[in-house]
Structures are given as C-alpha cells and as structure tokens.
Coordinates of C-alpha atoms in Angstrom, one line a residue:
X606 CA -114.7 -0.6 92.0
X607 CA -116.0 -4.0 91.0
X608 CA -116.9 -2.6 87.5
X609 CA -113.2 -1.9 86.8
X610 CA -111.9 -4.9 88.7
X611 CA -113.8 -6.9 86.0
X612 CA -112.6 -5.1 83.1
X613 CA -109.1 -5.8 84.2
X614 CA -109.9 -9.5 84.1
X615 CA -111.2 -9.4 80.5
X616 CA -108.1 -7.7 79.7
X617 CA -105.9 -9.9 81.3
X618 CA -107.8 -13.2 80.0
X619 CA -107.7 -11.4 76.2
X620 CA -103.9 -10.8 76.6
X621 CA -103.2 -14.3 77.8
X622 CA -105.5 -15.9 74.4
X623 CA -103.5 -13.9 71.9
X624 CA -100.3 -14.7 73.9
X625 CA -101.1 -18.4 73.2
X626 CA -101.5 -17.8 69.1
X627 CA -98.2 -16.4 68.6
X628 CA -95.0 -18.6 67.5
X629 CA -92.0 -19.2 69.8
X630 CA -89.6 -17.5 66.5
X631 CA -90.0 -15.9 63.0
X632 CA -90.4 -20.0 61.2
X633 CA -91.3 -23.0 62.2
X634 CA -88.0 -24.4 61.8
X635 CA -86.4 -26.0 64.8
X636 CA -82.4 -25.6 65.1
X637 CA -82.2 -29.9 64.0
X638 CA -83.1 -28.9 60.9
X639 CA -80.9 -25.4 60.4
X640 CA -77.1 -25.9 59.4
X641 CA -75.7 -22.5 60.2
X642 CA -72.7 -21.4 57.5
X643 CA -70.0 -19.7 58.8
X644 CA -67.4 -19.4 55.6
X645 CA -68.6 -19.8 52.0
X646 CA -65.8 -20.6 49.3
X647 CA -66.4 -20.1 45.6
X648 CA -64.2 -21.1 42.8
X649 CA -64.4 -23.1 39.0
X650 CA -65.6 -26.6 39.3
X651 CA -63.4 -29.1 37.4
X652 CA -66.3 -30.3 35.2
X653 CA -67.1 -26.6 34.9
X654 CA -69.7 -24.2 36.4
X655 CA -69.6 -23.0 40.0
X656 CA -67.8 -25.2 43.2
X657 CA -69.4 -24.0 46.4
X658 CA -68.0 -25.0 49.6
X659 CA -69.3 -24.2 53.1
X660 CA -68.0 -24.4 56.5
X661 CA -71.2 -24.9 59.0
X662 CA -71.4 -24.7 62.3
X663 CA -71.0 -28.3 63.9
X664 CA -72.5 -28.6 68.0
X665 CA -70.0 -29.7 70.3
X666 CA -71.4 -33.0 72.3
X667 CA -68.2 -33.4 74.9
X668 CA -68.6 -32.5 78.1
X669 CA -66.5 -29.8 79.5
X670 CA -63.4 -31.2 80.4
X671 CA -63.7 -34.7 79.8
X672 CA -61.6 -35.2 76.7
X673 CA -60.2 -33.1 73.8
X674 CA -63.3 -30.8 72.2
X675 CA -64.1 -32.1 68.6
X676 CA -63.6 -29.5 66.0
X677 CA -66.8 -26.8 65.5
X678 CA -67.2 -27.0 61.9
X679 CA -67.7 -29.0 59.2
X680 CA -66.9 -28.3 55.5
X681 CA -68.8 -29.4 52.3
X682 CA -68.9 -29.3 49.0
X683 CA -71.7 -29.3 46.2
X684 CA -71.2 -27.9 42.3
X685 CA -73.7 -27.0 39.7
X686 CA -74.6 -24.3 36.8
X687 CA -76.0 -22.1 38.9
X688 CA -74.5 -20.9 42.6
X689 CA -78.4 -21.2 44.0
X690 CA -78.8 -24.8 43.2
X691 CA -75.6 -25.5 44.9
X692 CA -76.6 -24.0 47.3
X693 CA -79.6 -26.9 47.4
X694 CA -77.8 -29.3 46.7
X695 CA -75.8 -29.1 50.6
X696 CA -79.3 -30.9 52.2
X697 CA -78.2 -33.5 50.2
X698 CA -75.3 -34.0 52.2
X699 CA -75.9 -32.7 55.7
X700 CA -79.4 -33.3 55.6
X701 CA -80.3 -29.6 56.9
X702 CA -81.4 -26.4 54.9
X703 CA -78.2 -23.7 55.4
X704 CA -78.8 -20.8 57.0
X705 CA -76.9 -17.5 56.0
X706 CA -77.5 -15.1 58.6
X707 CA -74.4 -15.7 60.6
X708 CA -72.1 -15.9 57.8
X709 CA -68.5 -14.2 58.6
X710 CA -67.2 -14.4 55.1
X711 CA -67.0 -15.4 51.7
X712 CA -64.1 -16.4 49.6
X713 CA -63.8 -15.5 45.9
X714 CA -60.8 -17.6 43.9
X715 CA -59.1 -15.4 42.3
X716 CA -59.5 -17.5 38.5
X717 CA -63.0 -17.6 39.0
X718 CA -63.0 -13.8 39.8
X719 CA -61.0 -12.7 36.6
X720 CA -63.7 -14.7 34.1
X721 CA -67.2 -13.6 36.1
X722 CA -68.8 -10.8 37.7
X723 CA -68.6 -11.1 41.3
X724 CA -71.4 -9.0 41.6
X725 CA -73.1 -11.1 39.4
X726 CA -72.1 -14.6 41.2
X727 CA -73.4 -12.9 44.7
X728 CA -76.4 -12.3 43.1
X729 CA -78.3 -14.9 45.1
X730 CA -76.8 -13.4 48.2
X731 CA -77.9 -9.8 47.6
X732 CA -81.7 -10.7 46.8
X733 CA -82.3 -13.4 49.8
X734 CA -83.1 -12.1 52.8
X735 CA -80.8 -14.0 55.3
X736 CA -77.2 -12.8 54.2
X737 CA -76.6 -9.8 55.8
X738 CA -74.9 -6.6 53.7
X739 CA -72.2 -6.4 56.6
X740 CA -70.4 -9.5 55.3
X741 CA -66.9 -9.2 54.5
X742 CA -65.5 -11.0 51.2
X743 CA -61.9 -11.8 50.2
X744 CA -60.0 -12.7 46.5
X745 CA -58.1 -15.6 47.4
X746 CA -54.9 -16.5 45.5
X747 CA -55.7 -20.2 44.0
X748 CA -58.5 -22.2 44.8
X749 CA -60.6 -20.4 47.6
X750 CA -61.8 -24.2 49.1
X751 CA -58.4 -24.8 49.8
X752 CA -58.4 -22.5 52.6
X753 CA -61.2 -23.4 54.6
X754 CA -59.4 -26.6 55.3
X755 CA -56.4 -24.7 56.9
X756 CA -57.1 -25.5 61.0
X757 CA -57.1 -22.2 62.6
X758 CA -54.6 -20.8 65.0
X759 CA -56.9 -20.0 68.5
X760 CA -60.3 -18.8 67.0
X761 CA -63.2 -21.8 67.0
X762 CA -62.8 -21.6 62.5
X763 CA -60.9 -20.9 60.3
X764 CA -63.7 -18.6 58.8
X765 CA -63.8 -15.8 61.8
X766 CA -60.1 -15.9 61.8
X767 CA -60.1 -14.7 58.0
X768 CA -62.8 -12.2 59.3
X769 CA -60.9 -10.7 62.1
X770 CA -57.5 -11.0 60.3
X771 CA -59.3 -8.7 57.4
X772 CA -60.3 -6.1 59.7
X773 CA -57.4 -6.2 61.2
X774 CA -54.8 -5.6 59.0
X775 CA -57.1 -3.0 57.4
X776 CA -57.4 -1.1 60.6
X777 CA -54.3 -1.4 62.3
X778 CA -51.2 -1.9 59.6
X779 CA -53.0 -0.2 56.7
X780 CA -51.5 -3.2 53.9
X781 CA -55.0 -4.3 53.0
X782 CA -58.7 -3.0 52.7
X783 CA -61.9 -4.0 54.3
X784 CA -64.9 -4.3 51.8
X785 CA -68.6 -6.1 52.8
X786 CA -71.0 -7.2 50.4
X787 CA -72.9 -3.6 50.1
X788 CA -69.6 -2.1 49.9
X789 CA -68.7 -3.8 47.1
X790 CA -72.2 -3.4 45.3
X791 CA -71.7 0.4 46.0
X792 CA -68.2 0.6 43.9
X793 CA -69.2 -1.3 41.2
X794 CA -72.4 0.8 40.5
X795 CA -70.1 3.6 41.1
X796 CA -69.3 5.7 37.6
X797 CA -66.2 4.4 37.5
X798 CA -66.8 0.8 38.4
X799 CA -63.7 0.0 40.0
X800 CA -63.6 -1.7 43.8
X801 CA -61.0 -3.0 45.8
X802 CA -61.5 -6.6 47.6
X803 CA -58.7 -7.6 50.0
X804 CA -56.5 -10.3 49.2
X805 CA -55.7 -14.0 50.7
X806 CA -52.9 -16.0 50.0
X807 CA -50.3 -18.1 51.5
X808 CA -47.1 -17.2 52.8
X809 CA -43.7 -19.5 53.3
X810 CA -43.3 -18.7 57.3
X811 CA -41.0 -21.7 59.2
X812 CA -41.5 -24.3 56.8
X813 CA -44.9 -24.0 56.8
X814 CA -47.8 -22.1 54.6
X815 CA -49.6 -19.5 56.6
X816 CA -52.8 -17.8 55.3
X817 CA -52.1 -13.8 54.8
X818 CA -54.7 -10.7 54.1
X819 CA -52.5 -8.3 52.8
X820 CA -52.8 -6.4 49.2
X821 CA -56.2 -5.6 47.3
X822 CA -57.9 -7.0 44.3
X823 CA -58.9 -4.4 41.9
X824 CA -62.4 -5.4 40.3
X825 CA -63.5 -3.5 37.4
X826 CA -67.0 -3.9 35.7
X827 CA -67.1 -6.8 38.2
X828 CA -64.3 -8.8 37.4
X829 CA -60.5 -9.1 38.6
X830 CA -58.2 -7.0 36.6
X831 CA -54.9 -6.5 39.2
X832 CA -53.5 -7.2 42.3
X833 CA -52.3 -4.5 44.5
X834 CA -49.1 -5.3 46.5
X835 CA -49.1 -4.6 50.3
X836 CA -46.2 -2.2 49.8
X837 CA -48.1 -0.5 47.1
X838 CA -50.9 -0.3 49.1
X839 CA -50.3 2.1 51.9
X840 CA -49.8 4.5 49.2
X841 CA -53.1 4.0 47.0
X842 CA -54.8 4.4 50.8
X843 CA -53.5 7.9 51.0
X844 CA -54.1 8.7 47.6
X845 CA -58.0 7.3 48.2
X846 CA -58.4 8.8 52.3
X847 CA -58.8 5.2 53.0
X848 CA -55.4 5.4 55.4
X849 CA -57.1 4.3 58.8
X850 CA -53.6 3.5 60.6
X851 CA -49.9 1.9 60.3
X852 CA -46.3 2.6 60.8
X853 CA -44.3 5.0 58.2
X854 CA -40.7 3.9 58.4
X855 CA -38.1 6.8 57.9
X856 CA -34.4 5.6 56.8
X857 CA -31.7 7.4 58.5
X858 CA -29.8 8.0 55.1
X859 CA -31.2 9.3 51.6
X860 CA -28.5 6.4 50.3
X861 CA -31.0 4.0 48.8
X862 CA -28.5 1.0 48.7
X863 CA -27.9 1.3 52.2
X864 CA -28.8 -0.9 55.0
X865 CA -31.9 -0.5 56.7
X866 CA -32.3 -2.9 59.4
X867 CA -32.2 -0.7 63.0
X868 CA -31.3 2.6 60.2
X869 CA -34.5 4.0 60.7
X870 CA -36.9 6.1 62.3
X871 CA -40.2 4.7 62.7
X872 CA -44.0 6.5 63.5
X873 CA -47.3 5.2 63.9
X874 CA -49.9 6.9 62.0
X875 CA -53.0 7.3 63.9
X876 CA -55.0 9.2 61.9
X877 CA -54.4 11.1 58.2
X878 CA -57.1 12.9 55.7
X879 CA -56.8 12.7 52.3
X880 CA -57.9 15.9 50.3
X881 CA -58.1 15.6 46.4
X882 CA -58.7 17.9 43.4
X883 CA -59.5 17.2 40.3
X884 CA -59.2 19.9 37.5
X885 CA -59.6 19.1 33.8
X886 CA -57.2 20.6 31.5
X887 CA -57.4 19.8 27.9
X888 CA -57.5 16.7 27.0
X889 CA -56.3 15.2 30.9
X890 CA -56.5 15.5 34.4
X891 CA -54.6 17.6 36.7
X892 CA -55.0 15.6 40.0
X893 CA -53.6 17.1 43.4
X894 CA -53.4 15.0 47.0
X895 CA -52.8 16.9 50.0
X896 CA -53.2 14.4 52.6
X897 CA -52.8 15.6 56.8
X898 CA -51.1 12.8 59.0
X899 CA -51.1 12.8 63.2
X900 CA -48.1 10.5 64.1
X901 CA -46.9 9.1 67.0
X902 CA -43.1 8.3 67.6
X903 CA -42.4 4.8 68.0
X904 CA -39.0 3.9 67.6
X905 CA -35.9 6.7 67.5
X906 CA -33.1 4.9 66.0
X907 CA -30.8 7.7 64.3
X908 CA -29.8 9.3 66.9
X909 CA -31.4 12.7 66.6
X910 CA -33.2 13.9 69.9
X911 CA -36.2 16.1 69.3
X912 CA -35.5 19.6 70.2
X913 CA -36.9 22.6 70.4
X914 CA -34.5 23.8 68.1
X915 CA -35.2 22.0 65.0
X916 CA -34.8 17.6 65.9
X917 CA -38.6 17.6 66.0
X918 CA -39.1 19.6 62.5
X919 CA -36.4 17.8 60.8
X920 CA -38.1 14.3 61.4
X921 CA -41.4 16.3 60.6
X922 CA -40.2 16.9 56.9
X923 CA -38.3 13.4 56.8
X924 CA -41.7 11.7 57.7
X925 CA -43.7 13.9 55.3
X926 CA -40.8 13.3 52.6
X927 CA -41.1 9.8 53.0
X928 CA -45.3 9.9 52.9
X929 CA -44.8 11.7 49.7
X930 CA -42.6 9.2 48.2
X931 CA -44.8 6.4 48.7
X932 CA -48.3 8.1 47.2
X933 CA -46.3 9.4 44.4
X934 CA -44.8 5.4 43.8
X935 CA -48.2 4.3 44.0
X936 CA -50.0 6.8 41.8
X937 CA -47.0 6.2 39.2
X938 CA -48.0 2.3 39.0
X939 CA -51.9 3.2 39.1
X940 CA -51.4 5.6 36.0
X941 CA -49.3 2.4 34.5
X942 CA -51.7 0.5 35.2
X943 CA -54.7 2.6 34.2
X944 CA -56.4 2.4 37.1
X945 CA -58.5 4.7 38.8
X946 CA -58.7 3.3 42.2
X947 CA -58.2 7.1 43.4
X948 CA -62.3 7.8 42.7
X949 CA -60.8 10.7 40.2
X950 CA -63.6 9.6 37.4
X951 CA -66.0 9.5 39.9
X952 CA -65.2 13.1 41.5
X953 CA -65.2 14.3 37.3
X954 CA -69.0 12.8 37.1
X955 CA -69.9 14.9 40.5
X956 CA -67.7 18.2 39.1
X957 CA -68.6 18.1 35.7
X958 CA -70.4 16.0 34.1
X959 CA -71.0 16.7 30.9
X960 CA -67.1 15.9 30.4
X961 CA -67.3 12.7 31.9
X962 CA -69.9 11.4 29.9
X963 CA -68.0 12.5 27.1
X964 CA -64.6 10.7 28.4
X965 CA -66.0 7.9 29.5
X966 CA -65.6 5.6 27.0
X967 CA -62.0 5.9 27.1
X968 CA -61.2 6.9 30.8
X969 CA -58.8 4.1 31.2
X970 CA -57.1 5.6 29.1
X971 CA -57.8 9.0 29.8
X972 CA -56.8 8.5 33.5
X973 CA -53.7 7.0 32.0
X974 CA -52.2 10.4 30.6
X975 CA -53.1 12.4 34.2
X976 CA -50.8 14.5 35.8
X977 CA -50.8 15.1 39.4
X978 CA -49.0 16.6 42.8
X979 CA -48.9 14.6 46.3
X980 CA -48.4 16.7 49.3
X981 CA -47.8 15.7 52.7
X982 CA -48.9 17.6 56.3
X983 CA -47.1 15.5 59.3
X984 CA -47.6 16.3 62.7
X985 CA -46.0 14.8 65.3
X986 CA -48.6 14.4 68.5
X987 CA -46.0 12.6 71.4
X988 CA -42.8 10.4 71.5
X989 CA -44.4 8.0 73.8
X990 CA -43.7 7.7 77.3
X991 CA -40.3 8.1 77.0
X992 CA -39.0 12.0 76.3
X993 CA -38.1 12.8 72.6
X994 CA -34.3 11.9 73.2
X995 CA -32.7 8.3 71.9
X996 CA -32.4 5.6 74.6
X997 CA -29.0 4.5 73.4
X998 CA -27.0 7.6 73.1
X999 CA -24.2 5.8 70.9
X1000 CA -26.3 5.5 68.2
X1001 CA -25.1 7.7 65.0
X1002 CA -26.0 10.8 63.4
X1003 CA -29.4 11.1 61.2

C-alpha cells in the first residue's frame, strides 16, 4: 500500500513540473499588442499599387450604462507595391501587429478586380496561416474603402453586417451567391476558370445610399469580366443547382404590358435540384436543365382557389412556366455573353475529355453557339395555414 501511495506522489509531482513548462496560448503575444481585423478593403492606390484598408476591432472602455458606447472599430489605411507590405505597414499606425483569424470579410473594388487576379492579390491570405478558408469576399461597385466607413444599421461593424447580409440574401431570396476564400480558389483552378463573387453596391433608398449584396461578379482566369443582375440571377442559380431559396412571382395575365402590382400569384421556393446534361454534337453543345422545385404558397392574389379539380395543377404549370422563362432568359444572356457560369466546360472535361482539351482554346466561343432545353418540375407542398381558397373573394379571375 505505501509502495503505490508513493508512486502516486511521483506522478503527481511530475505532472505538476511539466504543467509549469507549458505557455498560457499558442505565442507569446499578449492581446496589447494584437489588433484583431474584422473587414479588409482592397482597391487601386492613387499613386498606384495596392490601397489596403482594415477595420480592427477597437475595446470598448465605458462602463455599462454610463454614457453612449464608443464605436467598436477603427479603420486604417496603408498602400504599397505589394498587399504583404501593406499589410506591415498598419504597426505603423496602430502600433499592433494585425491579426487575421477573425476576419468576417474582404472587399475587392471592382476596378482593381477587372486589371488583377484576385486569386493572385489574396495570395498572401491563402499561404499564412491565420486567415481562415471560410472567409467570405465581395466585388464592390467603386472604391471598396468607401464602404467600411458606412456606420452600420444594429450589428457592432459594418464588416459582420456585409457578412450576414451575404449569407443572407444568398440563402433566403436567391438574388446573390455566397463564395469564401477556398471557394473561390476551387473555381478558378476549375477547367473552366470561371467563379462567381457576390456583389456590393449602393442603392438610392429615402434619400439616402444603402449598401446592397445582390447580383454576382463573374471572374474568369481570375479577373472581373461581367456583372450578373439580381434579376438575372435567380435564373443562372437554377441553371447552376445553386437555387437554395426565394419567391417565384406568377402574373395573373400572359399580357406582358400589364400591371403587376397585387396581379400576381406568389410561392416561396424552399428547395429545387438542378439536373444537367451535356451532349456534344458536332461542332456545339446540346445542354438540357431539368431542374425539381418544392414550393410553398405565399400569396393567392388572382382569385383561383386550389381545387381538387384542377386550381392546384393550373398554378403548378403557371409556376413551372414561369421557372422556365426565367432559366431560359438567363441562359440566352450567358450564351451572349459567353459565359459558362453553368459548369457545362467543366462537366465536358469529366465526360469527355479528349474533346475538351481539344475545344478549350476557344470554349468561349464554343459555349457561345450551344443549344439547350430548360425544363421545370413544381410541386406545390401547402398553402400555408390558411386553406388553398383566396381570402378576398372579389378578387378576379386568373
């Protein structure tokens, strides 16, 4: 007994002696001498090369409620040749090295974007080991410093407001895309090269500018070629089986001049796959979408109840006419365009690639001259807590 009483004392006493050699964290660096960056903005510097601007973390020192609490965050701004040394150069302002590993998002302006690689000016992101892959990166229209400066609405910055607005509108209206930094390295490397970065801009709303994610920027080879429209966009997210969810609004007449405002029918989407096909023939493409929708009715403004007897399948086919319309207005401007935002030159390499290394060269153009077929599968899950009947019976025919 005493023999293993005194082995458990050594072990003890050894346990507590290599306790004392290890650190309190993975550096030596106390929080004093960390600035954490929460938003980084990238655009052309006046005198040319690379403007950086950050928006770091600044410590509240009010006490709770005694007073109005100071803003969170500080923004500054540093330029050089290279985005690395700018990145040195913010000790010489704050006086503390920056630290990336809570960083909610970077901002790309959208001049600086058409004449370089983005890949290539994130370079210094991807290879140090603080940034994480997971964070999310926006084209802005105009200088991207600008809109760190706007004060934001109820989060603590401006910089998780972009964040959240991103996922957002990606996830819940379907007029914009979500895309993180290993997201983006992922479709650029792709065969085709083409991503799609969301887009940040400024909108007129009650006299006063409010910043908007909505629309894509398409990057090929690493630069900014186009800018999707939100409109657009629902449609190219079909075509891609990128849809996540949004409303599909379905007039009550086919007359396109006619008024819309309360003349429609309107479902949310809550889930749709996107099937596609890709079958050379000659020298082009035949592409073919089929793409299955699960709706939900949301608003039943032309008057037609859904009936056993054929309300509910009418509005099926209006909705899936109406889905059909929009991939096929949004393919037409892709092909315009030439650009394969679809992943067709990608699914060629996976199908057949000894014909894709062959088109290659010219699949731009190639994708141009494709022919394709959209089709649309719409099913109608409830009408909400109401029964499938309009509220106001005076409402007119569909």
């Amino acid at each position: 007994m005493r023999l293993r009483f005194a082995t458990m004392v050594r072990l003890v006493l050894t346990a507590t002696l290599l306790g004392s050699l290890l650190t309190g964290c993975g550096d030596r660096a106390e929080l004093p001498e960390k600035g954490f960056v929460m938003g980084l903005a990238l655009d052309e510097a006046p005198q040319g090369g690379i403007g950086l601007t950050v928006q770091i973390y600044k410590p509240s020192q009010s006490i709770v409620g005694r007073g109005k609490p100071s803003q969170s965050y500080i923004n500054i701004e540093t330029d050089d040749e290279s985005v690395i040394e700018a990145v040195r150069d913010i000790t010489l302002h704050l006086g503390r090295k920056a630290q990336w590993s809570h960083m909610r998002i970077i901002l790309v302006g959208e001049s600086l974007a058409r004449k370089h690689s983005v890949v290539r000016l994130l370079d210094f992101l991807y290879r140090d080991h603080e940034p994480r892959l997971t964070t999310h990166l926006l084209v802005t229209k105009g200088a991207a410093s600008h809109y760190l400066d706007t004060v934001p609405y109820i989060e603590n910055s401006v910089s998780q407001q972009y964040y959240l607005s991103e996922k957002s509108s990606h996830q819940m209206t379907g007029k914009s895309v979500s895309a993180n930094l290993l997201q983006l390295a992922l479709q650029s490397r792709s065969p085709s090269a083409v991503a799609l970065i969301p887009y940040l801009y400024e909108r007129e709303s009650l006299q006063k500018p409010a910043p908007t994610v909505a629309g894509a920027a398409v990057l090929v080879d690493g630069r900014m070629k186009e800018i999707i429209p939100s409109k657009l966009l629902e449609g190219v997210l079909l075509l891609a089986n990128g849809y996540k969810s949004g409303i599909v609004e379905v007039p009550c007449s086919a007359d396109p001049t006619g008024e819309t405002m309360l003349q429609e029918d309107a479902v949310e989407v809550l889930s749709t796959k996107t099937a596609m096909t890709v079958r050379p023939a000659g020298d082009h493409l035949d592409l073919n979408f089929r793409v299955k929708a699960v709706t939900a009715l949301s608003e039943l403004a032309c008057g037609l109840a859904l009936t056993p007897k054929g309300g509910s399948g009418k509005l099926r086919l209006r909705i899936q006419k109406k889905m059909e319309q929009s991939m096929s207005e949004s393919m037409d401007w892709l092909l315009q365009k030439r650009l394969d935002v679809v992943g067709a030159g990608n699914r060629l390499f996976e199908r057949h690639t000894k014909l894709w290394r062959e088109w290659k060269s010219g699949w731009p153009d190639r994708f141009a001259r494709s022919a394709y077929e959209v089709h649309a599968d719409v099913t109608i899950l409830t009408s909400g807590t109401n029964v499938g009947k309009p509220v106001d019976k005076r409402t007119g025919e569909s």
